Amino acid sequence: MALLLLVAALLTMLVWLAGVYEASQVQSRLERDTAQAVGDLQAALGRNVQGLQALQYNDPTPSSWAIEAAGLLREHRELVRVEWRDNALQLRAFADTPFRPPVFERIGRDHAQSEVALACANARRISGPAYASSNFVPMMDGLGMEVMELCLPLETGGKIVGYLVASYALPEVLEGLIGRQNMRSHEISFTEGDGTRLAVRGLGHRGNRVFTAQQLMDLPGTTLVFRVDSWRAAPDLFPNVLTALVTAMSIALVSVLALLAKDMRRRLKAEHDLADALAFRKAMEDSLVTGMRARDLQGRITYVNPAFCQMVGFSAAELLGHGMPQPYWPPELVQEYQRTQVIRQAGTLPPREGFESLFMRKDGSRFPVLVIEAPLIDAQGVHSGWMSALIDISEQRRVEELSRTSQERLQASARLATLGEMASLLSHELNQPLAAISGYAAGSINLLRRWPDGAPQHGADLATAMQRIAEQAERAGKVIRSVHGFVRRRDQVREAVTPQALLDDILPLVNLQARQLSVRVQTEVEPDLSPVLCDRTMVEQVLLNLTRNAMQAMDFAHIVERLLLLRVRRAKGGDRKKWIEFAVADLGEGIAPEVRQQLFNPFFTTKVEGMGLGLSLCRTVVEQHGGALAFEPNLPRGTIFIFTLPADSVA
Ligand code: ADP
């Protein structure tokens, strides 16, 4: 504000000073013109005196003189009357101006006698032309004018013989001047000492500023005051170019100031906004749980956020400017990291999904991180480094591990549940071989009791009985082994198993249930199949679950044909060599549309004593192997569950 006021005051003063300077210029020019005009007037009066003297040339007679004088008057408008008077001032001849009625007609020539006498007395005294002070002569038309008398002594042989008296009309004297270029726009006048105007010519009042110049005009015998008044055009804000220039520059300066102020305000606002944005960004960075790290092209750290510092346990000061190897690299991996770093920097864009790495905290503990890198492009579009986002995935790893073990436990308990279901079947199944064994054993004992008399002829029977016992024991052992192998919880191991081997393993268990439910089991295995790479126990459980579901779906009175088909072949379409397809088909009820949606949901079941875990586990297992589990209607009735497993590529 103060600056603005100062500038405004300065500019006002500048304009005012320019105005004053301009006024003084006008004034001095006016004074110069006035002085020049007075000089010109005096010269003209002098020339007139010579013209008058020329009238006496060649001793004129009064009549010839009057003709000459009339000629002179025609040439000089300012002279209204010329008289030739004798020594005693008596009129000898005269001539009046042809331009107006005789001036002295109204009041008579005698009226001016005293002025004439005074002038001539002066003329006599100085032996040269002398003027008398002007006097007002009223005229016939009601107006009047100031008339000034000039007296010129006529001398012959040093003796004054008469006088020439000329009457000047002062307004006409001014009129002669008015035609001049530099007097055209002014008002010019003769005044008395007190300012009374004697004669005025020129433009009237115009404008509001008056410039006045006065100059004394000394004539022999009298003094006139010549005055010029100049009016400036009104109202004049820009008196001249200088002032206009100064004003224009002032306006320009003020506008520049205004623009500057506006710009300043805009800049301030932008700065403020920027500070806000920075504060916002800072708060955002500080609140991030993702670690951020920027590195230049040489691998030196240029920026880390608090989350990163917290993650690795180093302070920002320890990390900033640190080059390779970084303090958070595990010493045993430094070489490998340096190698990959070089490769990454030489290569193109890093993958968007990031890569996993192992970092070391300050206390030496290791933890896995997910690193997502992006090139840092500065404002000029130059690639100046790399920006990385780092996520500590140790917690995620722990949760994954936890879910894997609980999944395994769940699978184990599902196996146990299946086992519980089978316990009654098992007892029934084991009953047969055991009863047979005990039967054969009893028979054999009987035979042996009758030893030694009948020994030779019963030797073959005994051998057969023993053979049967061994067979039945083998059968019972097989059942027990298959159950044991199934229930035992093992670590997940992938091994190459032929599909036939998988079926052979589960068939004893399947047959157990099939016999109870009166289901016929049929297997179809494509010849020359390559082994599948799988976790044997898990896949067997999938097959068991599917066959059990299939058999249960046919456990209705109205279903007469109870056939369970187990089919293994190469997968159709795609890369046939790579996938083996297992299908379990039944001729049961089929799956209702409302059931279809939730089939794979854990704990979904339509059975009274069902757990609803079977299919969801099956799908998890198949997907863990990279395959897929699907089902479709088995036309004309029933359902087919189909899953794929990878073939062992080595085979
Ligand atoms: P559970 O056998 O304990 O009920 P599952 O997850 O194995 O659990 O099966 C879920 C449901 O899917 C079953 O209750 C049954 O309704 C349906 N289902 C499974 N397999 C078949 C099939 N082969 N035919 C008809 N329905 C089936």
XYZ file of C-alpha atoms and ligand atoms in Angstrom:
678
model
C 0.000 0.000 0.000
C 2.777 2.418 1.008
C 4.605 1.665 -2.206
C 1.487 2.268 -4.233
C 0.826 5.594 -2.480
C 4.417 6.668 -3.042
C 4.250 5.791 -6.715
C 0.928 7.621 -7.062
C 2.363 10.734 -5.336
C 5.453 10.579 -7.510
C 3.436 10.280 -10.674
C 1.107 13.137 -9.694
C 4.103 15.340 -8.993
C 5.660 14.362 -12.286
C 2.514 15.262 -14.182
C 2.204 18.523 -12.262
C 5.827 19.480 -12.881
C 5.441 18.675 -16.546
C 2.393 20.959 -16.596
C 4.295 23.763 -14.879
C 7.231 23.372 -17.216
C 4.955 23.466 -20.185
C 3.213 26.629 -18.871
C 6.554 28.368 -18.435
C 7.484 27.405 -21.985
C 4.254 28.922 -23.282
C 4.798 32.059 -21.197
C 8.310 32.650 -22.425
C 7.297 32.051 -26.023
C 4.510 34.577 -25.563
C 6.919 37.125 -24.167
C 9.295 36.596 -27.034
C 6.479 37.087 -29.516
C 5.326 40.237 -27.718
C 8.789 41.784 -27.795
C 9.073 40.982 -31.456
C 5.648 42.474 -32.163
C 6.598 45.699 -30.378
C 9.807 45.892 -32.400
C 7.842 45.393 -35.584
C 5.336 48.062 -34.586
C 8.085 50.568 -33.947
C 9.694 49.775 -37.267
C 6.357 50.212 -39.044
C 5.791 53.562 -37.345
C 9.278 54.611 -38.406
C 8.562 53.643 -42.010
C 5.327 55.645 -41.877
C 7.298 58.709 -40.784
C 9.463 58.315 -43.883
C 6.358 57.987 -46.045
C 4.997 61.191 -44.581
C 8.243 63.013 -45.160
C 8.119 61.901 -48.783
C 4.900 63.939 -49.231
C 6.939 67.168 -48.942
C 9.238 66.175 -51.706
C 9.398 68.589 -54.648
C 7.667 71.515 -52.877
C 4.102 70.464 -53.464
C 1.186 72.808 -53.718
C -1.573 72.176 -51.205
C -3.756 70.554 -53.853
C -1.057 68.248 -55.229
C -0.079 67.426 -51.659
C -3.661 66.391 -50.870
C -3.654 63.970 -53.812
C -0.356 62.458 -52.674
C -1.630 62.272 -49.087
C -4.816 60.497 -50.188
C -2.600 57.937 -51.938
C -0.626 57.399 -48.777
C -3.800 56.963 -46.725
C -5.021 54.318 -49.144
C -1.919 52.301 -48.413
C -2.017 52.737 -44.657
C -5.280 51.901 -42.999
C -3.931 52.814 -39.571
C -3.670 56.468 -40.586
C -7.077 58.139 -40.483
C -6.063 61.702 -41.364
C -3.002 63.555 -42.543
C -2.714 67.351 -42.271
C -0.217 69.860 -43.501
C -0.005 72.720 -41.131
C 2.022 75.858 -41.259
C 4.347 77.223 -38.709
C 1.488 78.449 -36.535
C -0.263 75.119 -36.774
C -2.833 76.498 -39.215
C -4.224 73.936 -41.644
C -2.878 74.246 -45.189
C -4.087 70.925 -46.625
C -5.456 67.666 -45.369
C -6.654 64.257 -46.452
C -8.992 61.779 -44.714
C -8.804 58.030 -44.936
C -10.992 56.538 -47.651
C -11.807 53.493 -45.507
C -14.208 55.122 -43.066
C -16.278 58.286 -42.639
C -14.201 61.276 -41.540
C -13.237 60.558 -37.942
C -13.385 64.030 -36.555
C -16.694 64.924 -38.146
C -18.736 64.502 -34.977
C -16.685 66.341 -32.408
C -14.665 68.555 -34.734
C -10.983 68.686 -35.313
C -10.453 71.371 -32.743
C -11.131 68.887 -30.071
C -7.734 67.358 -30.655
C -5.998 70.694 -30.896
C -4.278 70.436 -27.569
C -2.768 67.001 -28.389
C -1.603 68.291 -31.731
C -0.058 71.307 -30.096
C 1.631 69.169 -27.471
C 3.017 66.790 -30.068
C 4.267 69.593 -32.258
C 5.865 71.327 -29.328
C 7.695 68.133 -28.571
C 8.581 67.726 -32.232
C 9.989 71.149 -32.370
C 11.980 70.519 -29.287
C 13.540 67.293 -30.486
C 13.527 68.302 -34.171
C 11.959 64.992 -35.108
C 8.680 63.168 -35.092
C 6.860 63.223 -31.761
C 3.683 61.559 -30.580
C 1.021 62.718 -28.226
C -0.804 60.411 -25.850
C -3.939 58.992 -27.369
C -7.397 60.315 -26.756
C -10.840 58.904 -27.373
C -12.712 60.175 -30.354
C -16.438 59.420 -30.457
C -17.780 58.854 -33.919
C -21.011 59.234 -35.857
C -21.961 55.561 -35.620
C -22.083 55.784 -31.831
C -18.787 53.990 -31.418
C -15.461 55.619 -31.075
C -11.810 54.915 -31.016
C -8.487 55.914 -29.562
C -6.563 58.178 -31.829
C -2.912 59.093 -31.389
C -1.456 62.187 -33.009
C 1.951 62.284 -34.648
C 3.637 65.572 -35.399
C 6.500 65.843 -37.856
C 8.313 69.176 -38.164
C 9.070 70.400 -41.688
C 12.392 72.160 -41.841
C 14.006 74.259 -44.510
C 17.509 75.490 -43.878
C 17.359 74.606 -40.206
C 14.146 76.529 -39.760
C 10.830 74.981 -39.032
C 8.431 75.965 -41.740
C 5.449 73.831 -40.893
C 4.256 70.506 -39.581
C 2.791 67.308 -40.822
C 0.197 65.950 -38.429
C -0.926 62.344 -38.816
C -3.640 60.725 -36.750
C -3.206 57.044 -35.985
C -6.226 54.907 -35.152
C -4.848 52.576 -32.460
C -7.285 49.701 -33.239
C -6.109 49.771 -36.832
C -2.493 49.690 -35.717
C -3.319 46.449 -33.858
C -5.287 45.199 -36.845
C -2.120 45.324 -38.928
C -0.458 43.001 -36.427
C -3.270 40.561 -36.051
C -2.636 39.095 -39.464
C 0.716 37.792 -38.295
C 1.134 34.125 -37.677
C 2.227 34.240 -34.045
C -0.457 36.736 -32.970
C -3.400 35.050 -34.642
C -4.699 33.169 -31.644
C -4.150 35.890 -29.088
C -5.903 38.970 -27.903
C -3.701 42.020 -28.334
C -4.302 45.418 -26.860
C -2.824 48.775 -25.961
C -3.436 49.645 -22.329
C -2.742 52.457 -19.974
C -0.479 52.053 -16.977
C -3.437 51.078 -14.778
C -4.564 48.383 -17.147
C -7.377 50.277 -18.889
C -7.630 49.048 -22.433
C -7.306 51.658 -25.109
C -7.711 49.408 -28.078
C -8.335 45.683 -28.335
C -8.087 43.259 -31.223
C -8.134 39.512 -31.556
C -10.014 36.554 -30.190
C -12.149 36.834 -27.120
C -12.031 34.659 -24.016
C -11.555 30.996 -24.678
C -10.352 28.308 -22.288
C -9.555 28.822 -18.668
C -5.870 29.485 -18.453
C -4.632 32.966 -19.280
C -1.083 33.794 -20.201
C -0.300 37.482 -20.300
C 2.729 39.356 -21.576
C 3.198 43.150 -21.488
C 5.774 45.256 -23.192
C 6.319 49.003 -23.045
C 6.473 50.704 -26.414
C 8.511 53.851 -26.097
C 7.643 56.486 -28.681
C 9.025 60.011 -28.664
C 6.628 62.009 -26.517
C 4.515 59.121 -25.217
C 4.649 55.522 -24.055
C 2.172 52.796 -24.889
C 1.748 49.510 -23.088
C 1.379 46.620 -25.505
C -0.312 43.617 -23.969
C -0.912 40.112 -25.291
C -3.358 37.714 -23.647
C -3.290 34.090 -24.608
C -5.977 31.604 -23.596
C -5.280 27.938 -23.467
C -7.827 25.551 -24.895
C -10.023 24.299 -22.079
C -9.777 21.992 -20.147
C -6.350 20.751 -21.028
C -5.265 17.652 -19.149
C -2.292 16.866 -21.325
C -0.746 20.207 -22.093
C 1.928 18.854 -24.357
C 3.688 15.816 -25.649
C 6.028 15.644 -22.664
C 3.171 15.610 -20.212
C 1.279 13.139 -22.350
C 4.367 10.942 -22.492
C 4.895 11.139 -18.757
C 1.230 10.400 -18.156
C 1.244 7.479 -20.552
C 4.363 6.112 -18.922
C 2.791 6.580 -15.512
C -0.285 4.691 -16.626
C 1.958 1.972 -18.033
C 3.908 1.872 -14.773
C 0.752 1.643 -12.714
C -0.615 -1.127 -14.931
C 2.692 -2.972 -14.704
C 2.533 -2.597 -10.930
C -1.032 -3.860 -10.910
C -0.060 -6.824 -13.092
C 2.934 -7.461 -10.864
C 0.724 -7.413 -7.789
C -1.714 -9.804 -9.474
C 1.123 -12.077 -10.509
C 2.548 -11.922 -7.004
C -0.801 -12.912 -5.557
C -1.044 -15.797 -8.018
C 2.476 -16.915 -7.166
C 1.745 -16.713 -3.467
C -1.362 -18.810 -3.979
C 0.552 -21.332 -6.072
C 3.267 -21.472 -3.431
C 0.657 -21.995 -0.776
C -0.999 -24.734 -2.792
C 2.376 -26.338 -3.374
C 3.155 -26.281 0.329
C -0.232 -27.845 1.005
C 0.361 -30.513 -1.605
C 3.820 -31.200 -0.187
C 2.464 -31.475 3.342
C -0.249 -33.775 2.070
C 2.295 -35.936 0.272
C 4.554 -36.016 3.294
C 1.683 -37.109 5.533
C 0.755 -39.731 2.973
C 4.334 -41.016 2.760
C 4.691 -41.151 6.506
C 1.455 -43.053 6.911
C 2.358 -45.623 4.248
C 3.075 -49.144 5.414
C 4.727 -49.843 2.086
C 8.436 -49.070 2.118
C 9.563 -46.595 -0.535
C 13.117 -46.308 -1.747
C 14.610 -44.275 -4.580
C 18.020 -44.950 -6.069
C 20.057 -43.105 -8.651
C 21.500 -44.799 -11.694
C 24.636 -45.766 -9.743
C 22.528 -47.556 -7.148
C 23.007 -44.955 -4.407
C 19.972 -44.421 -2.205
C 18.471 -40.957 -2.674
C 15.272 -41.332 -0.706
C 13.680 -43.644 1.860
C 10.374 -43.279 3.657
C 9.810 -44.001 7.361
C 8.125 -47.341 6.594
C 11.263 -48.558 4.796
C 13.504 -47.476 7.681
C 11.238 -49.302 10.087
C 11.267 -52.387 7.892
C 15.058 -52.705 7.727
C 15.834 -51.127 11.099
C 18.320 -48.595 9.701
C 17.802 -44.846 10.105
C 17.319 -42.654 7.040
C 20.708 -41.005 7.700
C 22.438 -44.388 7.591
C 20.791 -45.297 4.302
C 20.857 -42.063 2.307
C 23.746 -41.859 -0.118
C 24.727 -45.471 0.594
C 25.838 -47.280 -2.531
C 26.073 -51.000 -3.292
C 26.262 -53.343 -1.462
C 23.357 -52.054 0.588
C 23.521 -52.544 4.370
C 20.280 -54.538 4.295
C 21.581 -57.159 1.878
C 22.350 -60.474 3.587
C 26.142 -60.891 3.268
C 25.817 -64.344 1.719
C 23.645 -62.968 -1.103
C 25.618 -59.794 -1.871
C 27.305 -61.240 -4.939
C 24.117 -62.577 -6.396
C 22.266 -59.300 -5.740
C 25.016 -57.274 -7.338
C 24.843 -59.463 -10.403
C 21.080 -59.169 -10.740
C 21.322 -55.421 -10.097
C 23.641 -54.987 -13.068
C 21.355 -57.077 -15.254
C 18.296 -55.128 -14.140
C 19.891 -51.745 -14.747
C 21.042 -52.751 -18.203
C 17.663 -54.228 -19.108
C 14.433 -52.598 -20.076
C 11.460 -51.891 -17.837
C 11.145 -54.099 -14.766
C 8.000 -56.255 -14.540
C 5.020 -54.501 -12.998
C 4.202 -57.374 -10.683
C 7.568 -57.144 -8.951
C 9.973 -59.802 -7.708
C 10.756 -61.386 -4.407
C 13.940 -60.797 -2.519
C 15.428 -61.515 0.881
C 16.530 -58.571 3.052
C 18.332 -58.384 6.348
C 17.334 -56.227 9.308
C 19.930 -54.311 11.275
C 19.787 -57.019 13.972
C 20.753 -59.625 11.362
C 17.355 -61.323 11.013
C 16.245 -62.077 7.436
C 12.839 -61.418 5.983
C 11.265 -61.811 2.533
C 10.135 -58.688 0.632
C 8.204 -58.076 -2.534
C 9.959 -55.383 -4.604
C 8.098 -53.440 -7.264
C 10.346 -51.147 -9.284
C 9.597 -48.300 -11.646
C 11.975 -45.963 -13.463
C 12.289 -42.437 -12.033
C 11.766 -39.907 -14.786
C 12.536 -36.317 -13.811
C 10.734 -33.149 -14.984
C 12.975 -32.961 -18.083
C 11.990 -36.490 -19.060
C 15.448 -37.874 -18.212
C 15.707 -41.263 -16.597
C 17.468 -40.458 -13.319
C 17.058 -43.594 -11.253
C 14.682 -46.156 -9.870
C 11.809 -45.927 -7.429
C 10.879 -49.088 -5.569
C 7.958 -50.014 -3.380
C 8.790 -52.765 -0.891
C 6.350 -54.901 0.985
C 7.428 -57.054 3.905
C 5.837 -60.405 3.076
C 7.045 -62.379 6.107
C 3.614 -62.175 7.721
C 1.991 -63.245 4.471
C 4.392 -66.201 4.271
C 3.525 -67.185 7.848
C -0.203 -67.096 7.083
C 0.327 -69.147 3.936
C 2.287 -71.733 5.896
C -0.433 -71.764 8.541
C -3.178 -72.304 6.008
C -1.149 -75.048 4.320
C -0.734 -76.979 7.570
C -4.369 -76.509 8.520
C -5.349 -77.659 5.051
C -3.242 -80.752 5.550
C -4.807 -81.344 8.937
C -8.241 -80.950 7.453
C -7.395 -83.446 4.774
C -6.066 -85.840 7.370
C -9.229 -85.559 9.426
C -11.318 -86.038 6.308
C -9.351 -89.230 5.704
C -10.027 -90.319 9.252
C -13.698 -89.589 8.775
C -13.706 -91.754 5.672
C -11.920 -94.383 7.694
C -14.558 -94.243 10.440
C -17.188 -94.875 7.807
C -15.197 -97.801 6.565
C -14.526 -99.342 9.956
C -17.735 -101.437 9.892
C -17.123 -102.463 6.318
C -13.561 -103.411 7.276
C -14.694 -105.602 10.139
C -17.131 -107.278 7.790
C -14.518 -107.693 5.111
C -11.825 -108.953 7.472
C -14.374 -111.411 8.915
C -14.454 -113.423 5.720
C -10.737 -114.126 5.337
C -10.372 -114.576 9.095
C -13.318 -117.065 9.204
C -11.850 -118.850 6.230
C -8.427 -118.898 7.854
C -9.832 -120.288 11.090
C -11.864 -122.870 9.090
C -8.865 -124.043 7.128
C -6.752 -123.975 10.262
C -9.330 -126.154 12.164
C -9.448 -128.579 9.233
C -5.669 -128.734 9.093
C -5.512 -129.411 12.860
C -7.969 -132.257 12.469
C -5.876 -133.720 9.715
C -2.735 -133.382 11.785
C -4.447 -135.047 14.825
C -5.019 -138.110 12.766
C -1.323 -138.177 11.974
C 0.618 -140.608 11.597
C -1.868 -143.192 10.292
C -3.480 -141.256 7.522
C -0.702 -138.952 6.826
C 0.346 -139.869 3.337
C -3.125 -139.708 1.786
C -3.998 -136.356 3.476
C -0.707 -134.647 2.564
C -2.214 -132.968 -0.528
C -5.299 -131.735 1.420
C -3.098 -130.244 4.086
C -0.999 -128.430 1.569
C -4.138 -127.006 -0.079
C -5.508 -125.874 3.307
C -2.207 -124.171 4.152
C -2.205 -122.578 0.723
C -5.745 -121.203 1.376
C -4.723 -119.951 4.795
C -1.786 -118.121 3.285
C -4.019 -116.624 0.552
C -6.661 -115.453 2.980
C -4.047 -114.002 5.325
C -2.501 -112.203 2.356
C -5.930 -110.832 1.456
C -6.585 -109.579 4.975
C -3.101 -108.078 5.140
C -3.740 -106.260 1.866
C -6.883 -104.702 3.239
C -5.131 -103.634 6.425
C -2.162 -102.241 4.465
C -4.318 -100.218 2.133
C -6.118 -98.680 5.102
C -2.873 -98.003 6.884
C -1.247 -96.479 3.850
C -4.251 -94.305 3.320
C -4.535 -92.987 6.852
C -0.862 -92.408 7.523
C -0.138 -88.739 7.238
C 2.836 -88.014 5.053
C 4.613 -84.946 3.835
C 3.547 -83.877 0.429
C 5.802 -85.526 -2.067
C 5.300 -85.649 -5.757
C 6.163 -88.908 -7.394
C 5.590 -90.432 -10.786
C 2.842 -93.074 -10.467
C 1.152 -94.967 -13.251
C -2.609 -94.480 -13.337
C -3.040 -98.253 -13.075
C -1.072 -98.265 -9.812
C -3.343 -95.555 -8.415
C -6.433 -97.574 -9.276
C -4.920 -100.756 -7.882
C -4.320 -99.017 -4.588
C -7.870 -97.809 -4.119
C -9.789 -100.683 -5.676
C -9.757 -102.923 -2.559
C -11.335 -100.077 -0.583
C -13.753 -99.224 -3.385
C -14.767 -102.824 -3.760
C -15.527 -103.035 -0.053
C -18.196 -100.362 -0.371
C -19.327 -101.536 -3.789
C -20.073 -104.967 -2.509
C -22.164 -103.537 0.307
C -24.148 -101.270 -1.997
C -24.409 -103.894 -4.725
C -22.525 -101.771 -7.198
C -20.592 -103.206 -10.074
C -17.187 -101.551 -10.520
C -15.713 -101.315 -13.998
C -12.319 -99.811 -14.941
C -11.185 -98.598 -18.360
C -7.531 -97.612 -18.657
C -6.089 -96.457 -21.980
C -3.002 -98.489 -22.781
C 0.522 -96.962 -22.762
C -0.326 -94.050 -20.513
C 2.606 -92.135 -19.108
C 2.780 -91.918 -15.309
C 1.261 -88.905 -13.577
C 3.308 -86.628 -11.343
C 1.327 -86.404 -8.141
C 1.037 -86.733 -4.409
C -0.136 -90.298 -4.326
C -2.087 -90.252 -1.070
C -3.973 -87.119 -1.974
C -4.938 -88.302 -5.437
C -6.066 -91.607 -4.029
C -8.248 -89.719 -1.598
C -9.751 -87.745 -4.488
C -10.552 -90.965 -6.302
C -11.994 -92.491 -3.138
C -14.162 -89.438 -2.476
C -15.489 -89.384 -6.015
C -16.196 -93.115 -6.124
C -17.902 -92.980 -2.749
C -20.085 -90.037 -3.885
C -20.871 -91.909 -7.113
C -21.889 -95.074 -5.296
C -23.955 -93.136 -2.753
C -25.753 -91.387 -5.641
C -26.903 -94.807 -6.884
C -28.020 -96.038 -3.466
C -31.736 -95.784 -4.197
C -34.267 -98.597 -4.502
C -35.467 -97.542 -7.919
C -32.042 -97.653 -9.502
C -31.636 -101.093 -10.941
C -28.414 -100.816 -12.881
C -25.717 -99.853 -10.425
C -22.525 -99.409 -12.379
C -19.499 -97.374 -11.340
C -17.117 -96.653 -14.188
C -13.523 -95.563 -13.543
C -11.930 -94.373 -16.761
C -8.386 -93.078 -17.325
C -7.164 -91.713 -20.673
C -5.146 -88.927 -22.249
C -6.838 -85.550 -21.981
C -8.630 -84.418 -25.116
C -7.599 -81.264 -26.958
C -4.662 -78.979 -26.123
C -1.376 -80.620 -25.404
C -2.596 -84.209 -25.042
C 0.735 -85.552 -24.011
C 0.861 -83.411 -20.951
C -2.376 -84.223 -19.174
C -4.052 -87.425 -18.015
C -7.794 -87.370 -17.492
C -9.524 -89.386 -14.730
C -13.305 -89.822 -14.909
C -15.664 -91.289 -12.320
C -19.104 -91.969 -13.832
C -22.269 -93.192 -12.109
C -25.817 -93.950 -13.209
C -27.349 -92.225 -10.235
C -29.791 -89.422 -9.651
C -27.761 -86.667 -11.283
C -27.266 -83.266 -9.739
C -30.171 -80.862 -9.252
C -29.611 -77.325 -10.637
C -29.891 -75.691 -7.191
C -27.251 -78.104 -5.831
C -24.920 -77.487 -8.754
C -24.165 -73.908 -7.627
C -22.886 -74.856 -4.202
C -21.431 -78.264 -4.909
C -17.884 -77.210 -4.128
C -18.711 -75.057 -1.113
C -17.145 -76.502 2.037
C -19.752 -78.069 4.383
C -22.399 -78.211 1.688
C -24.096 -81.576 1.743
C -27.453 -83.141 0.972
C -26.743 -86.248 3.028
C -27.876 -86.818 6.586
C -24.476 -87.877 7.908
C -22.436 -86.081 5.216
C -19.707 -83.559 6.085
C -19.767 -81.628 2.824
C -15.970 -81.469 2.703
C -15.296 -84.113 0.073
C -15.650 -82.156 -3.151
C -14.058 -78.971 -1.870
C -10.998 -80.950 -0.778
C -10.934 -82.772 -4.108
C -10.870 -79.525 -5.975
C -8.131 -78.047 -3.774
C -5.975 -81.123 -4.294
C -6.481 -81.194 -8.060
C -5.778 -77.483 -8.373
C -2.670 -77.824 -6.227
C -1.455 -80.241 -8.881
C -2.222 -77.682 -11.579
C -5.204 -79.598 -12.916
C -8.944 -78.905 -12.931
C -11.980 -80.677 -11.534
C -15.310 -80.482 -13.341
C -18.514 -82.451 -13.667
C -21.094 -83.023 -16.351
C -24.286 -85.118 -16.706
C -23.662 -88.733 -17.701
C -26.288 -89.209 -20.410
C -28.845 -90.710 -20.285
C -28.543 -90.682 -16.464
C -26.066 -90.014 -13.722
C -23.041 -87.767 -13.388
C -19.413 -87.847 -14.500
C -16.733 -86.150 -12.381
C -13.606 -85.499 -14.417
C -10.232 -84.240 -13.250
C -6.855 -83.859 -14.924
C -3.364 -84.415 -13.597
C -0.036 -83.538 -15.217
C 1.803 -86.339 -16.930
C 5.394 -86.888 -15.824
C 7.311 -85.064 -18.512
C 10.479 -87.104 -17.941
C 8.754 -90.338 -18.836
P -20.691 -85.233 1.215
O -20.448 -86.375 0.341
O -20.141 -85.329 2.559
O -22.119 -84.752 1.200
P -19.339 -83.826 -0.899
O -18.648 -82.491 -0.939
O -18.535 -84.973 -1.332
O -19.883 -83.986 0.566
O -20.604 -83.702 -1.804
C -21.463 -82.644 -1.690
C -22.790 -82.937 -2.311
O -22.682 -83.041 -3.712
C -23.429 -84.215 -1.893
O -24.138 -84.030 -0.683
C -24.352 -84.576 -3.049
O -25.582 -83.914 -2.915
C -23.644 -83.941 -4.224
N -22.962 -84.954 -5.058
C -21.642 -85.257 -5.049
N -21.334 -86.196 -5.962
C -22.507 -86.508 -6.589
C -22.871 -87.453 -7.635
N -21.965 -88.285 -8.225
N -24.167 -87.507 -8.016
C -25.074 -86.691 -7.428
N -24.809 -85.801 -6.424
C -23.541 -85.719 -6.015
